[in-house]
PDB file of C-alpha atoms in Angstrom:
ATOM      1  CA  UNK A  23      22.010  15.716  18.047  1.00  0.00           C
ATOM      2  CA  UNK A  24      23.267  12.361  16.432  1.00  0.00           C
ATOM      3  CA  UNK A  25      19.223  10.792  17.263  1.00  0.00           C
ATOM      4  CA  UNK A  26      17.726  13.958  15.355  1.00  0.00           C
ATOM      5  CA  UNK A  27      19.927  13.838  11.825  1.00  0.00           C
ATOM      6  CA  UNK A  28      18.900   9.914  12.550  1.00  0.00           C
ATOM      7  CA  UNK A  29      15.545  11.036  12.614  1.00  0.00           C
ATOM      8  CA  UNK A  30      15.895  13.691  10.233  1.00  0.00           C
ATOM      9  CA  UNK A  31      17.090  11.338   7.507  1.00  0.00           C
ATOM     10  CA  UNK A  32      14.590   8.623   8.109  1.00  0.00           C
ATOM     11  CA  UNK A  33      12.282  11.428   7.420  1.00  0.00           C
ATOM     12  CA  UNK A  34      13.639  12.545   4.412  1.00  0.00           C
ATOM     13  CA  UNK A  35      14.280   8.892   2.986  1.00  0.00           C
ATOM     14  CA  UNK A  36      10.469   8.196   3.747  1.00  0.00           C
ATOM     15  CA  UNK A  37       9.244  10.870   2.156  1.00  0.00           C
ATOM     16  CA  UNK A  38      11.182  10.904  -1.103  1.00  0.00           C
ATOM     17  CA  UNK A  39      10.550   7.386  -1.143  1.00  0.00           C
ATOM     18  CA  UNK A  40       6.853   6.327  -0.732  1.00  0.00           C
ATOM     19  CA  UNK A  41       5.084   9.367  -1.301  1.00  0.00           C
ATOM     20  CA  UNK A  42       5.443   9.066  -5.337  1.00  0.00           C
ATOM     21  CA  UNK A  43       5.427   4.872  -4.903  1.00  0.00           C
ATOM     22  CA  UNK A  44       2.111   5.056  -3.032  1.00  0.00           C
ATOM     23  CA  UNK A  45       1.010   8.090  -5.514  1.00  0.00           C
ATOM     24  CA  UNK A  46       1.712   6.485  -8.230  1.00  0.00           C
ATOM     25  CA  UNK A  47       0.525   3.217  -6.819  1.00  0.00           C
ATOM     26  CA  UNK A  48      -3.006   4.651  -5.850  1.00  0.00           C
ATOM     27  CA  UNK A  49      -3.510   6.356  -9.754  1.00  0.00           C
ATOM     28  CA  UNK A  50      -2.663   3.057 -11.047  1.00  0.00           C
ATOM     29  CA  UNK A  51      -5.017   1.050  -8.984  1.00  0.00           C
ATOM     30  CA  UNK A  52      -8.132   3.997  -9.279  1.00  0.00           C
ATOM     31  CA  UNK A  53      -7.388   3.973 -12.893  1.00  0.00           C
ATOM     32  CA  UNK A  54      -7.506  -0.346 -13.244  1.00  0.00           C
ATOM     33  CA  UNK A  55     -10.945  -0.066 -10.910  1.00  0.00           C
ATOM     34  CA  UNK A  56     -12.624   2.495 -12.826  1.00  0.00           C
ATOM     35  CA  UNK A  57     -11.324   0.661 -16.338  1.00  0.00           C
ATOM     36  CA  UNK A  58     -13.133  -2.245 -15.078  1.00  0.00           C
ATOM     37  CA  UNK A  59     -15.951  -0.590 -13.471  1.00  0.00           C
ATOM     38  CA  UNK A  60     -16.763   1.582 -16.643  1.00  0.00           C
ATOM     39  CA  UNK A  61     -14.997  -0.206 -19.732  1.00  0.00           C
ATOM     40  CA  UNK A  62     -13.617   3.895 -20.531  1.00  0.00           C
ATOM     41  CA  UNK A  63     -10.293   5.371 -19.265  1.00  0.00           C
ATOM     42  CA  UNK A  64     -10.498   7.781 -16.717  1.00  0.00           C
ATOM     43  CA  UNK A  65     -10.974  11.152 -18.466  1.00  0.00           C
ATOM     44  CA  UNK A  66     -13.266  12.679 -15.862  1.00  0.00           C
ATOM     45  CA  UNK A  67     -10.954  16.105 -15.116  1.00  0.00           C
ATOM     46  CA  UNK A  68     -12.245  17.025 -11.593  1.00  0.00           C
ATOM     47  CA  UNK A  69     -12.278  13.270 -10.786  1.00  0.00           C
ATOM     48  CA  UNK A  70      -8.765  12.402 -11.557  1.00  0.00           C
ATOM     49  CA  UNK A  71      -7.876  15.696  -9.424  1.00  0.00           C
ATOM     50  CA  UNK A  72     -10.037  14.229  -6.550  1.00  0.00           C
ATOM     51  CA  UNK A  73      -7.693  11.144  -6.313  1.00  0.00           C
ATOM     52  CA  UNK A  74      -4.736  12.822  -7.098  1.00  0.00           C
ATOM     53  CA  UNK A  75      -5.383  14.656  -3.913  1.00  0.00           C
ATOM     54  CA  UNK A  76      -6.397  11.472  -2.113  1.00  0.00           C
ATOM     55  CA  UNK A  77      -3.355   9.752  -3.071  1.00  0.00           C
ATOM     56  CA  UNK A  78      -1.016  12.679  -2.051  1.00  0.00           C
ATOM     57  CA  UNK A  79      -2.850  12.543   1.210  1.00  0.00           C
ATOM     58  CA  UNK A  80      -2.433   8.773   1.397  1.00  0.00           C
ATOM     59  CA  UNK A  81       1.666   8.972   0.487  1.00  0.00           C
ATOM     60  CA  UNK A  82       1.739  11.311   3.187  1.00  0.00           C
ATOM     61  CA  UNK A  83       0.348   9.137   5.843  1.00  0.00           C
ATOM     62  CA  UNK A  84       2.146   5.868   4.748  1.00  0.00           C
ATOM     63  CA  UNK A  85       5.355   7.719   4.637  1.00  0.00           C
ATOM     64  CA  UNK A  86       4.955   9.319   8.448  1.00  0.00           C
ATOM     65  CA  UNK A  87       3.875   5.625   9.147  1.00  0.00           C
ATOM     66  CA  UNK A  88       6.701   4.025   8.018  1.00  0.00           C
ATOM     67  CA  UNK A  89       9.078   6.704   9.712  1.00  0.00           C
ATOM     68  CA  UNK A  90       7.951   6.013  12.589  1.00  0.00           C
ATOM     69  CA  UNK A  91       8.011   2.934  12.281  1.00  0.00           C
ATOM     70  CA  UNK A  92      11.582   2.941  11.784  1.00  0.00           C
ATOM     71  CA  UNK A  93      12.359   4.907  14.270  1.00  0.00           C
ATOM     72  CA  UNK A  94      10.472   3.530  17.003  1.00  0.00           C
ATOM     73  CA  UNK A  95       9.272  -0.197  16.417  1.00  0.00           C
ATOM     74  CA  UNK A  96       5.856  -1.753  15.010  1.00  0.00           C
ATOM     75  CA  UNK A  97       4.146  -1.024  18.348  1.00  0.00           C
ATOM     76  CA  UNK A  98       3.838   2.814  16.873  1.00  0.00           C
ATOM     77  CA  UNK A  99       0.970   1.411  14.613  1.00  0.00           C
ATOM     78  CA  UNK A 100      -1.179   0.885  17.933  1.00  0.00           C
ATOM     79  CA  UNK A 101      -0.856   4.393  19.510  1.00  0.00           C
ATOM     80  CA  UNK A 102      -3.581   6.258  20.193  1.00  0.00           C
ATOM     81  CA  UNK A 103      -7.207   6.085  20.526  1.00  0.00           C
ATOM     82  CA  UNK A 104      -9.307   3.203  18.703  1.00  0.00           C
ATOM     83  CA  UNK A 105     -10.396   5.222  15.990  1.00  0.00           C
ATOM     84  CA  UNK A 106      -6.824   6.700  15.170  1.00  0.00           C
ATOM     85  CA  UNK A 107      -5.879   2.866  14.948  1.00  0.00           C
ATOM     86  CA  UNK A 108      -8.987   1.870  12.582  1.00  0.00           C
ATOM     87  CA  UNK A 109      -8.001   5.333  10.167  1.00  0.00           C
ATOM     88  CA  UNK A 110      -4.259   4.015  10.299  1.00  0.00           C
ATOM     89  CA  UNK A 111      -4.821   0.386   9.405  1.00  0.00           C
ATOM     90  CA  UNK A 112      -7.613   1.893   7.160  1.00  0.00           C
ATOM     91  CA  UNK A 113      -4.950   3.928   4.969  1.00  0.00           C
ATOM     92  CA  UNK A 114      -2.009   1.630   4.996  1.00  0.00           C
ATOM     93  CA  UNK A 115      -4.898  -1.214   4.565  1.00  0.00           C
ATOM     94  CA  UNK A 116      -5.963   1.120   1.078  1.00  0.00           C
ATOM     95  CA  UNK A 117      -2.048   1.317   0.232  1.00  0.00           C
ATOM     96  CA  UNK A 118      -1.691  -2.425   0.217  1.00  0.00           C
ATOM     97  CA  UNK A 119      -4.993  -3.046  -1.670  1.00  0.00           C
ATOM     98  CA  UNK A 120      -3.852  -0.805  -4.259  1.00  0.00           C
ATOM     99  CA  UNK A 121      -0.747  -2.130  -4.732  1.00  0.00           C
ATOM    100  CA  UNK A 122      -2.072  -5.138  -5.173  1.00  0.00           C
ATOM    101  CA  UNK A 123      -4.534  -4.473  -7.855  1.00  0.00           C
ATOM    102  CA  UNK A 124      -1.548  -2.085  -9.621  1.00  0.00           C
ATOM    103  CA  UNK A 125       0.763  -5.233  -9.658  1.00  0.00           C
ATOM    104  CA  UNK A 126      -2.153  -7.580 -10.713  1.00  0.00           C
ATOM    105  CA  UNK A 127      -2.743  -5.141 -13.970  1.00  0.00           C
ATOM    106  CA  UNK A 128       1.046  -5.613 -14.897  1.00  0.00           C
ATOM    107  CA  UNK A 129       0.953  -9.242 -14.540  1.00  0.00           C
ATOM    108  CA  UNK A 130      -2.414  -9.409 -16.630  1.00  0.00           C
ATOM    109  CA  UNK A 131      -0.822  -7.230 -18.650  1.00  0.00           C
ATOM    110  CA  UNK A 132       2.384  -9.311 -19.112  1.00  0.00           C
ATOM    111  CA  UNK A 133      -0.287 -12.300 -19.783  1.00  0.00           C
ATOM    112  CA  UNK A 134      -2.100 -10.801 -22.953  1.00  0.00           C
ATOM    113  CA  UNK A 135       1.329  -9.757 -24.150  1.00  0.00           C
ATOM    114  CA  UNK A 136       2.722 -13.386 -23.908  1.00  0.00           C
ATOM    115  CA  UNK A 137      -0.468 -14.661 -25.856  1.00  0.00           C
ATOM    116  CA  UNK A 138      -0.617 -12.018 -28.266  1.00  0.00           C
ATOM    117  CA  UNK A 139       3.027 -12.777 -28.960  1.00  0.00           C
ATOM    118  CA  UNK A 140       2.867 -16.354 -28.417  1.00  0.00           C
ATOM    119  CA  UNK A 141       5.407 -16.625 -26.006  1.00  0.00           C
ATOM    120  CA  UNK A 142       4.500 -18.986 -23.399  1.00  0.00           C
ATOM    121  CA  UNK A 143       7.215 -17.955 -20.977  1.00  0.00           C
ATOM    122  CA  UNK A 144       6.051 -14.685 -20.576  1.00  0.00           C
ATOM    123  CA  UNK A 145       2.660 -16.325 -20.386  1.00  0.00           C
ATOM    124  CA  UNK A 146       3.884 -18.737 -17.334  1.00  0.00           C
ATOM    125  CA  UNK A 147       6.001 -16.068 -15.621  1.00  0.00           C
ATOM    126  CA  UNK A 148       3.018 -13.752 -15.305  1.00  0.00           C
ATOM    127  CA  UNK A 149       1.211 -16.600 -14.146  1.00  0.00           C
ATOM    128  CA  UNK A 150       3.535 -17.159 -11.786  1.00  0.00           C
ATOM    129  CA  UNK A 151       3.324 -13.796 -10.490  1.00  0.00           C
ATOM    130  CA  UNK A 152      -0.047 -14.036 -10.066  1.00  0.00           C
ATOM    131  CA  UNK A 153       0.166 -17.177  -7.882  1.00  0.00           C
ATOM    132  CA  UNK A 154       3.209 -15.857  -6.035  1.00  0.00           C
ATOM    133  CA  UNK A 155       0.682 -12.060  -5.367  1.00  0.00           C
ATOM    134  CA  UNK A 156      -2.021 -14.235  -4.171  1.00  0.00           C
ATOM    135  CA  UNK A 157       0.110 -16.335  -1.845  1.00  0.00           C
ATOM    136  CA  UNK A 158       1.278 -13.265  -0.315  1.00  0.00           C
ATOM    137  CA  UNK A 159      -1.899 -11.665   0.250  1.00  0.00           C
ATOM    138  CA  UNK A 160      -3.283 -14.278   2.087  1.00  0.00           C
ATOM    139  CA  UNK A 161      -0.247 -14.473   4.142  1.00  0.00           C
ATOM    140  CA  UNK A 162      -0.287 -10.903   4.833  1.00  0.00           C
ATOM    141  CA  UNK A 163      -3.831 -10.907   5.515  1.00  0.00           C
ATOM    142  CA  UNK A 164      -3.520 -14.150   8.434  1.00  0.00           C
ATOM    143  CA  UNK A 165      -0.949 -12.408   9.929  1.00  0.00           C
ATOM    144  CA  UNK A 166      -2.751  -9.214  10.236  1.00  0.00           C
ATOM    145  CA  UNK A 167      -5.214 -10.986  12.031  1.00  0.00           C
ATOM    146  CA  UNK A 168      -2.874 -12.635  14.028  1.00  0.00           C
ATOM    147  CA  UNK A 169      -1.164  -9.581  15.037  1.00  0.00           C
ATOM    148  CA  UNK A 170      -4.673  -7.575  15.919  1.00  0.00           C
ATOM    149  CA  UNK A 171      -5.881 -10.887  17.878  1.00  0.00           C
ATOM    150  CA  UNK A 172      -2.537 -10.492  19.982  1.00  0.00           C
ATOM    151  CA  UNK A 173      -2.674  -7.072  20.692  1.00  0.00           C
ATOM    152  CA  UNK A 174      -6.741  -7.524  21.674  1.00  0.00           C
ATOM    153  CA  UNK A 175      -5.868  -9.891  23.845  1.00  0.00           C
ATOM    154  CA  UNK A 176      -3.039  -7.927  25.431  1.00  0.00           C
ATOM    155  CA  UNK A 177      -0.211  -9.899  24.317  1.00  0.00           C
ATOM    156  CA  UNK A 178       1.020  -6.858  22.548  1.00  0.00           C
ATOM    157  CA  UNK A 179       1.127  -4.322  26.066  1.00  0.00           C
TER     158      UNK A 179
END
């Protein structure tokens, strides 16, 4: 009884918790591309709805992910067939992406607010965000690759 309120709450805590972050994370980031891809805000009605729907799907996902994740240990992102694996490392791949271009728009953001104020510490802090983001990604990207070399090679069994 004790293992399913454990489970229960992990549950709950996952979903409360990174359904809107990743919702709000993936209208951020679709909004930032299409900004940049089209110079226009997104305005498109049946469009917006479309990823709205997407990134409700996608909170959904990451937040079963990370429960069971919690619940049962990193080797929960390798179950099942090869395909399941590609879509799971596909969506939580997406998730990542997009919060990486959301938090690169508030740093740029900070940026043109430090030079339109001419404050240069606002100007080097967002900088240093930027460097600090970058640094991370490429971290996070090695040891993805480490991780899926070790578990191709069996390491991970």
């Amino acid at each position: 009884m004790k293992d399913l309120l454990t489970a229960a709450a992990v549950l709950f805590g996952s979903l409360v918790l990174f359904v809107p972050l990743t919702v709000v994370t993936i209208l951020v980031a679709a909004d930032t591309l299409w900004i940049v891809g089209t110079s226009a805000l997104l305005q498109n009605e049946l469009a917006y709805a479309a990823v709205c729907l997407l990134a409700l799907g996608f909170g959904y996902v990451t937040a079963m992910e990370i429960c069971r994740v919690r619940l049962h240990g990193f080797d929960q992102l390798h179950r099942g067939t090869r395909p399941r694996r590609l879509a799971r490392h596909g969506v939580l791949g997406v998730v990542s992406v997009a919060a990486a271009i959301a938090l690169g728009r508030i740093l740029l953001d900070a940026i043109s607010v430090g030079f339109a104020n001419g404050d240069p510490e606002i100007i080097g802090l967002g900088v240093a965000g930027l460097l600090a983001l970058s640094w991370v990604g490429v971290r996070s990207l090695s040891a993805f690759r480490a991780g899926t070399r070790r578990f191709r090679d069996g390491a991970a069994e």
